[in-house]
XYZ file of N, CA and C in Angstrom:
465
model
N -7.640 5.063 22.278
C -6.968 5.429 21.046
C -7.901 5.231 19.850
N -8.704 4.183 19.917
C -9.643 3.880 18.837
C -10.524 5.092 18.528
N -10.992 5.759 19.579
C -11.907 6.879 19.376
C -11.222 8.070 18.713
N -9.943 8.239 18.964
C -9.228 9.334 18.305
C -9.009 9.044 16.820
N -8.791 7.781 16.472
C -8.731 7.434 15.049
C -10.088 7.675 14.396
N -11.156 7.236 15.053
C -12.503 7.447 14.505
C -12.779 8.942 14.336
N -12.351 9.726 15.320
C -12.499 11.184 15.252
C -11.751 11.732 14.036
N -10.498 11.327 13.870
C -9.707 11.817 12.738
C -10.341 11.441 11.406
N -10.816 10.208 11.285
C -11.423 9.782 10.016
C -12.708 10.554 9.741
N -13.498 10.769 10.778
C -14.730 11.539 10.623
C -14.412 12.973 10.210
N -13.441 13.566 10.882
C -13.042 14.938 10.571
C -12.479 15.032 9.151
N -11.683 14.054 8.760
C -11.123 14.033 7.403
C -12.248 13.989 6.372
N -13.234 13.134 6.601
C -14.363 13.042 5.667
C -15.126 14.358 5.586
N -15.304 15.005 6.742
C -16.003 16.292 6.732
C -15.191 17.351 5.995
N -13.858 17.310 6.099
C -13.032 18.256 5.351
C -13.108 17.979 3.846
N -13.112 16.725 3.465
C -13.242 16.410 2.034
C -14.576 16.934 1.521
N -15.651 16.713 2.289
C -16.960 17.258 1.900
C -16.919 18.785 1.828
N -16.295 19.407 2.819
C -16.179 20.868 2.868
C -15.463 21.369 1.614
N -14.403 20.691 1.229
C -13.618 21.102 0.059
C -14.414 21.005 -1.237
N -15.454 20.177 -1.254
C -16.300 20.082 -2.445
C -16.977 21.407 -2.775
N -17.035 22.317 -1.819
C -17.666 23.618 -2.035
C -16.664 24.690 -2.461
N -15.403 24.317 -2.563
C -14.385 25.260 -3.021
C -14.348 25.306 -4.540
N -13.867 26.411 -5.055
C -13.595 26.461 -6.489
C -12.353 25.610 -6.751
N -12.177 25.202 -7.967
C -10.986 24.436 -8.342
C -9.734 25.256 -8.025
N -9.813 26.556 -8.272
C -8.668 27.426 -7.994
C -8.317 27.409 -6.508
N -9.337 27.541 -5.638
C -9.074 27.530 -4.195
C -8.549 26.175 -3.725
N -9.053 25.104 -4.304
C -8.635 23.760 -3.911
C -7.152 23.513 -4.209
N -6.693 24.000 -5.355
C -5.320 23.732 -5.797
C -4.353 24.893 -5.567
N -4.854 26.040 -5.165
C -4.005 27.230 -4.979
C -2.866 26.944 -4.018
N -1.659 27.329 -4.425
C -0.503 27.167 -3.533
C -0.609 28.169 -2.404
N -0.419 27.659 -1.187
C -0.533 28.471 0.016
C 0.718 28.308 0.852
N 0.845 29.161 1.830
C 2.015 29.063 2.684
C 1.700 28.145 3.862
N 2.664 27.298 4.195
C 2.483 26.348 5.291
C 1.989 25.002 4.788
N 2.022 24.028 5.661
C 1.512 22.700 5.318
C 2.120 22.152 4.046
N 1.280 21.563 3.225
C 1.731 20.991 1.953
C 1.200 21.784 0.772
N 1.123 23.078 0.951
C 0.892 24.079 -0.085
C -0.510 24.178 -0.672
N -1.399 23.225 -0.457
C -2.767 23.370 -0.966
C -3.693 22.448 -0.184
N -4.982 22.750 -0.267
C -5.959 21.898 0.417
C -5.821 20.449 -0.047
N -5.760 20.247 -1.355
C -5.757 18.876 -1.872
C -4.453 18.150 -1.536
N -3.333 18.833 -1.617
C -2.052 18.193 -1.281
C -1.960 17.878 0.211
N -2.509 18.748 1.039
C -2.487 18.513 2.481
C -3.317 17.274 2.827
N -4.498 17.164 2.223
C -5.336 15.983 2.463
C -4.641 14.717 1.964
N -4.033 14.796 0.784
C -3.301 13.636 0.274
C -2.197 13.238 1.245
N -1.439 14.202 1.718
C -0.330 13.929 2.636
C -0.826 13.200 3.888
N -1.930 13.645 4.449
C -2.485 13.012 5.650
C -2.769 11.533 5.391
N -3.445 11.246 4.295
C -3.832 9.871 3.962
C -2.597 9.034 3.629
N -1.693 9.598 2.849
C -0.486 8.881 2.444
C 0.375 8.512 3.647
N 0.585 9.444 4.545
C 1.406 9.162 5.727
C 0.740 8.095 6.592
N -0.575 8.152 6.704
C -1.282 7.129 7.483
C -1.047 5.732 6.895
N -1.156 5.599 5.584
C -0.961 4.273 4.982
C 0.493 3.832 5.087
N 1.434 4.770 5.047
C 2.851 4.414 5.175
C 3.167 3.897 6.578
N 2.671 4.591 7.605
C 2.917 4.132 8.974
C 2.246 2.788 9.218
N 1.039 2.626 8.696
C 0.345 1.349 8.870
C 1.151 0.222 8.213
N 1.705 0.467 7.052
C 2.528 -0.545 6.377
C 3.741 -0.904 7.230
N 4.366 0.095 7.839
C 5.507 -0.191 8.723
C 5.083 -1.062 9.902
N 3.937 -0.752 10.472
C 3.455 -1.512 11.632
C 3.186 -2.970 11.293
N 2.700 -3.207 10.104
C 2.273 -4.554 9.732
C 3.302 -5.295 8.885
N 4.411 -4.645 8.569
C 5.444 -5.290 7.772
C 5.103 -5.402 6.303
N 4.116 -4.658 5.866
C 3.735 -4.686 4.455
C 4.600 -3.733 3.648
N 4.573 -3.945 2.359
C 5.299 -3.056 1.465
C 4.626 -1.685 1.500
N 5.441 -0.654 1.641
C 4.914 0.711 1.663
C 4.560 1.113 0.239
N 3.328 1.546 0.041
C 2.898 2.006 -1.274
C 3.494 3.381 -1.537
N 4.078 3.545 -2.691
C 4.625 4.850 -3.093
C 3.568 5.532 -3.959
N 2.705 6.271 -3.314
C 1.600 6.916 -4.014
C 2.053 8.239 -4.621
N 1.543 8.531 -5.798
C 1.877 9.768 -6.496
C 0.772 10.787 -6.254
N 1.133 11.868 -5.602
C 0.172 12.921 -5.288
C -0.536 13.432 -6.544
N 0.171 13.484 -7.654
C -0.419 13.998 -8.888
C -1.537 13.104 -9.414
N -1.506 11.824 -9.061
C -2.583 10.923 -9.473
C -3.869 11.223 -8.701
N -3.732 11.581 -7.437
C -4.897 11.844 -6.585
C -5.247 13.326 -6.663
N -5.670 13.726 -7.851
C -5.884 15.137 -8.130
C -7.352 15.548 -8.096
N -8.166 14.750 -7.411
C -9.569 15.123 -7.221
C -10.006 14.679 -5.830
N -11.021 15.340 -5.321
C -11.539 14.968 -4.001
C -12.146 13.573 -4.029
N -12.717 13.197 -5.157
C -13.289 11.854 -5.290
C -12.202 10.787 -5.146
N -11.076 10.980 -5.812
C -9.977 10.014 -5.706
C -9.393 9.986 -4.296
N -9.281 11.148 -3.662
C -8.787 11.188 -2.280
C -9.736 10.464 -1.342
N -11.015 10.688 -1.530
C -12.013 10.019 -0.692
C -11.943 8.507 -0.878
N -11.813 8.058 -2.112
C -11.698 6.620 -2.382
C -10.450 6.036 -1.723
N -9.338 6.753 -1.790
C -8.105 6.297 -1.154
C -8.300 6.191 0.352
N -8.874 7.201 0.944
C -9.109 7.207 2.385
C -10.006 6.042 2.789
N -11.099 5.878 2.080
C -12.046 4.794 2.379
C -11.376 3.433 2.233
N -10.425 3.311 1.314
C -9.782 2.013 1.076
C -8.828 1.600 2.195
N -8.257 2.554 2.928
C -7.281 2.183 3.958
C -7.872 2.090 5.357
N -8.979 2.765 5.595
C -9.542 2.821 6.953
C -9.938 1.450 7.502
N -10.623 0.583 6.753
C -11.060 -0.692 7.355
C -9.925 -1.539 7.926
N -8.806 -1.634 7.218
C -7.680 -2.435 7.730
C -7.096 -1.834 8.998
N -6.967 -0.525 9.008
C -6.413 0.133 10.196
C -7.375 -0.023 11.365
N -8.661 0.118 11.097
C -9.675 -0.054 12.149
C -9.579 -1.458 12.748
N -9.462 -2.471 11.911
C -9.328 -3.848 12.393
C -8.064 -3.998 13.223
N -6.985 -3.398 12.769
C -5.707 -3.469 13.483
C -5.830 -2.872 14.882
N -6.404 -1.684 14.988
C -6.474 -1.050 16.307
C -7.527 -1.699 17.195
N -8.496 -2.382 16.599
C -9.492 -3.112 17.398
C -8.921 -4.390 17.993
N -8.025 -5.062 17.271
C -7.568 -6.395 17.674
C -6.131 -6.448 18.172
N -5.302 -5.595 17.669
C -3.870 -5.682 17.947
C -3.543 -5.300 19.382
N -2.651 -6.042 19.971
C -2.073 -5.656 21.254
C -0.802 -4.903 20.895
N -0.895 -3.585 20.924
C 0.158 -2.772 20.335
C 0.996 -1.985 21.330
N 0.611 -1.913 22.569
C 1.345 -1.064 23.505
C 2.805 -1.475 23.652
N 3.064 -2.771 23.720
C 4.419 -3.223 24.020
C 5.173 -3.735 22.801
N 4.464 -4.081 21.761
C 5.116 -4.646 20.584
C 6.014 -3.596 19.940
N 7.263 -3.986 19.693
C 8.229 -3.041 19.134
C 8.387 -3.223 17.632
N 8.760 -2.154 17.002
C 9.076 -2.158 15.582
C 10.397 -1.400 15.421
N 11.206 -1.868 14.499
C 12.489 -1.221 14.212
C 12.495 -0.830 12.744
N 12.908 0.391 12.477
C 13.013 0.816 11.083
C 14.099 1.872 10.960
N 14.591 1.999 9.743
C 15.612 3.005 9.462
C 14.963 4.182 8.759
N 15.408 5.358 9.128
C 14.914 6.554 8.463
C 15.887 6.951 7.371
N 15.352 7.417 6.264
C 16.220 7.850 5.165
C 16.849 9.201 5.475
N 16.053 10.101 6.007
C 16.556 11.456 6.213
C 17.554 11.557 7.360
N 17.365 10.759 8.408
C 18.256 10.860 9.561
C 19.361 9.813 9.549
N 19.245 8.848 8.654
C 20.247 7.787 8.583
C 20.428 7.100 9.935
N 19.334 6.920 10.637
C 19.389 6.284 11.952
C 18.377 5.154 12.030
N 18.551 4.332 13.031
C 17.595 3.271 13.304
C 16.740 3.703 14.482
N 15.444 3.534 14.336
C 14.513 3.897 15.403
C 13.826 2.630 15.891
N 13.763 2.497 17.196
C 13.022 1.402 17.816
C 11.942 2.044 18.671
N 10.705 1.675 18.425
C 9.603 2.209 19.223
C 8.475 1.185 19.247
N 7.482 1.451 20.062
C 6.359 0.518 20.146
C 5.300 0.881 19.111
N 4.451 -0.085 18.828
C 3.322 0.172 17.937
C 2.456 1.285 18.506
N 2.291 1.271 19.837
C 1.482 2.309 20.477
C 2.019 3.707 20.218
N 3.344 3.865 20.256
C 3.948 5.177 19.969
C 3.652 5.607 18.534
N 3.769 4.673 17.610
C 3.507 5.002 16.206
C 2.043 5.367 16.010
N 1.141 4.613 16.614
C -0.280 4.924 16.479
C -0.588 6.313 17.040
N -0.002 6.651 18.159
C -0.204 7.990 18.727
C 0.387 9.070 17.812
N 1.520 8.773 17.207
C 2.111 9.719 16.257
C 1.178 9.915 15.059
N 0.587 8.834 14.569
C -0.341 8.930 13.443
C -1.512 9.852 13.787
N -2.039 9.713 14.993
C -3.150 10.563 15.436
C -2.710 12.023 15.473
N -1.570 12.282 16.114
C -1.076 13.658 16.249
C -0.754 14.273 14.887
N -0.199 13.483 13.987
C 0.155 13.969 12.651
C -1.080 14.470 11.920
N -2.151 13.689 11.961
C -3.361 14.103 11.253
C -3.959 15.353 11.883
N -4.013 15.407 13.201
C -4.562 16.591 13.873
C -3.755 17.830 13.484
N -2.450 17.695 13.443
C -1.572 18.811 13.066
C -1.915 19.333 11.669
N -2.003 18.443 10.703
C -2.241 18.877 9.324
C -3.684 19.306 9.082
N -4.627 18.740 9.792
C -6.017 19.200 9.690
C -6.107 20.643 10.194
N -5.329 20.961 11.219
C -5.301 22.338 11.718
C -4.891 23.333 10.650
N -3.984 22.928 9.772
C -3.558 23.808 8.677
C -4.730 24.121 7.757
N -5.605 23.148 7.535
C -6.771 23.391 6.689
C -7.652 24.481 7.292
N -7.782 24.470 8.615
C -8.586 25.498 9.291
C -7.997 26.889 9.082
N -6.685 26.986 9.160
C -6.015 28.274 8.935
C -6.311 28.763 7.525
N -6.151 27.901 6.543
C -6.396 28.299 5.155
C -7.859 28.655 4.923
N -8.769 27.912 5.545
C -10.195 28.218 5.393
C -10.470 29.651 5.844
N -9.934 30.015 6.985
C -10.139 31.378 7.488
C -9.481 32.414 6.564
N -8.334 32.067 6.002
C -7.652 33.000 5.095
C -8.490 33.317 3.861
N -9.320 32.367 3.425
C -10.160 32.630 2.245
C -11.576 33.042 2.643
N -11.754 33.341 3.939
C -13.031 33.879 4.405
C -14.130 32.857 4.604
N -13.765 31.602 4.821
C -14.766 30.549 5.016
C -14.659 29.981 6.426
N -15.780 29.522 6.937
C -15.823 28.888 8.258
C -15.255 27.472 8.135
N -14.251 27.142 8.948
C -13.679 25.788 8.867
C -14.600 24.745 9.491
N -14.307 23.509 9.207
C -15.005 22.384 9.836
C -14.708 22.427 11.332
N -15.718 22.198 12.142
C -15.513 22.176 13.593
C -14.634 20.988 13.970
N -13.666 21.247 14.833
C -12.765 20.189 15.297
C -13.213 19.623 16.637
N -14.405 19.948 17.073
C -14.894 19.528 18.380
C -15.124 18.017 18.430
N -14.491 17.362 19.380
C -14.686 15.921 19.585
C -16.038 15.656 20.245
N -16.437 16.565 21.129
C -17.681 16.408 21.891
C -18.869 16.495 20.943
N -19.806 15.597 21.133
C -21.020 15.603 20.333
C -20.917 14.880 19.006
N -19.822 14.195 18.766
C -19.637 13.480 17.498
C -20.145 12.041 17.554
N -20.619 11.618 18.724
C -21.148 10.254 18.908
C -20.147 9.181 18.500
N -18.908 9.370 18.894
C -17.853 8.419 18.550
C -17.662 7.352 19.618
N -18.180 7.582 20.801
C -17.973 6.648 21.904
C -19.274 5.934 22.247
């Protein structure tokens, strides 16, 4: 699982770098699907990761304002700020069996699952939204960042 997190973080960084070559208009342009723009989609990925991590560790969930993170530099700083704690958690935590219980606002239900399930969901969530960036890249005639795990020297 550790390697898939490392893969996602590496891919996220490459997408942030890739976005540095977009015009401001392309970066913020409302699009169909995902979270409507390159910058909002990247923010969503990072924000959801920090929210799930807070649930896992019992910390207060930060309510981040997407409008504050209105530059790639700020998004990169946010991403860099959360990765070390999560990396330490997945390196040391015995998470497969440990359960967490939380209530969802939208479903008005209580969910009980293991830390391992949440970590796998976090991985899948990022891969899903990164895929949207690839679709948009092709729509504007640009080559997307390669999503290939092989050759990334992560293992």
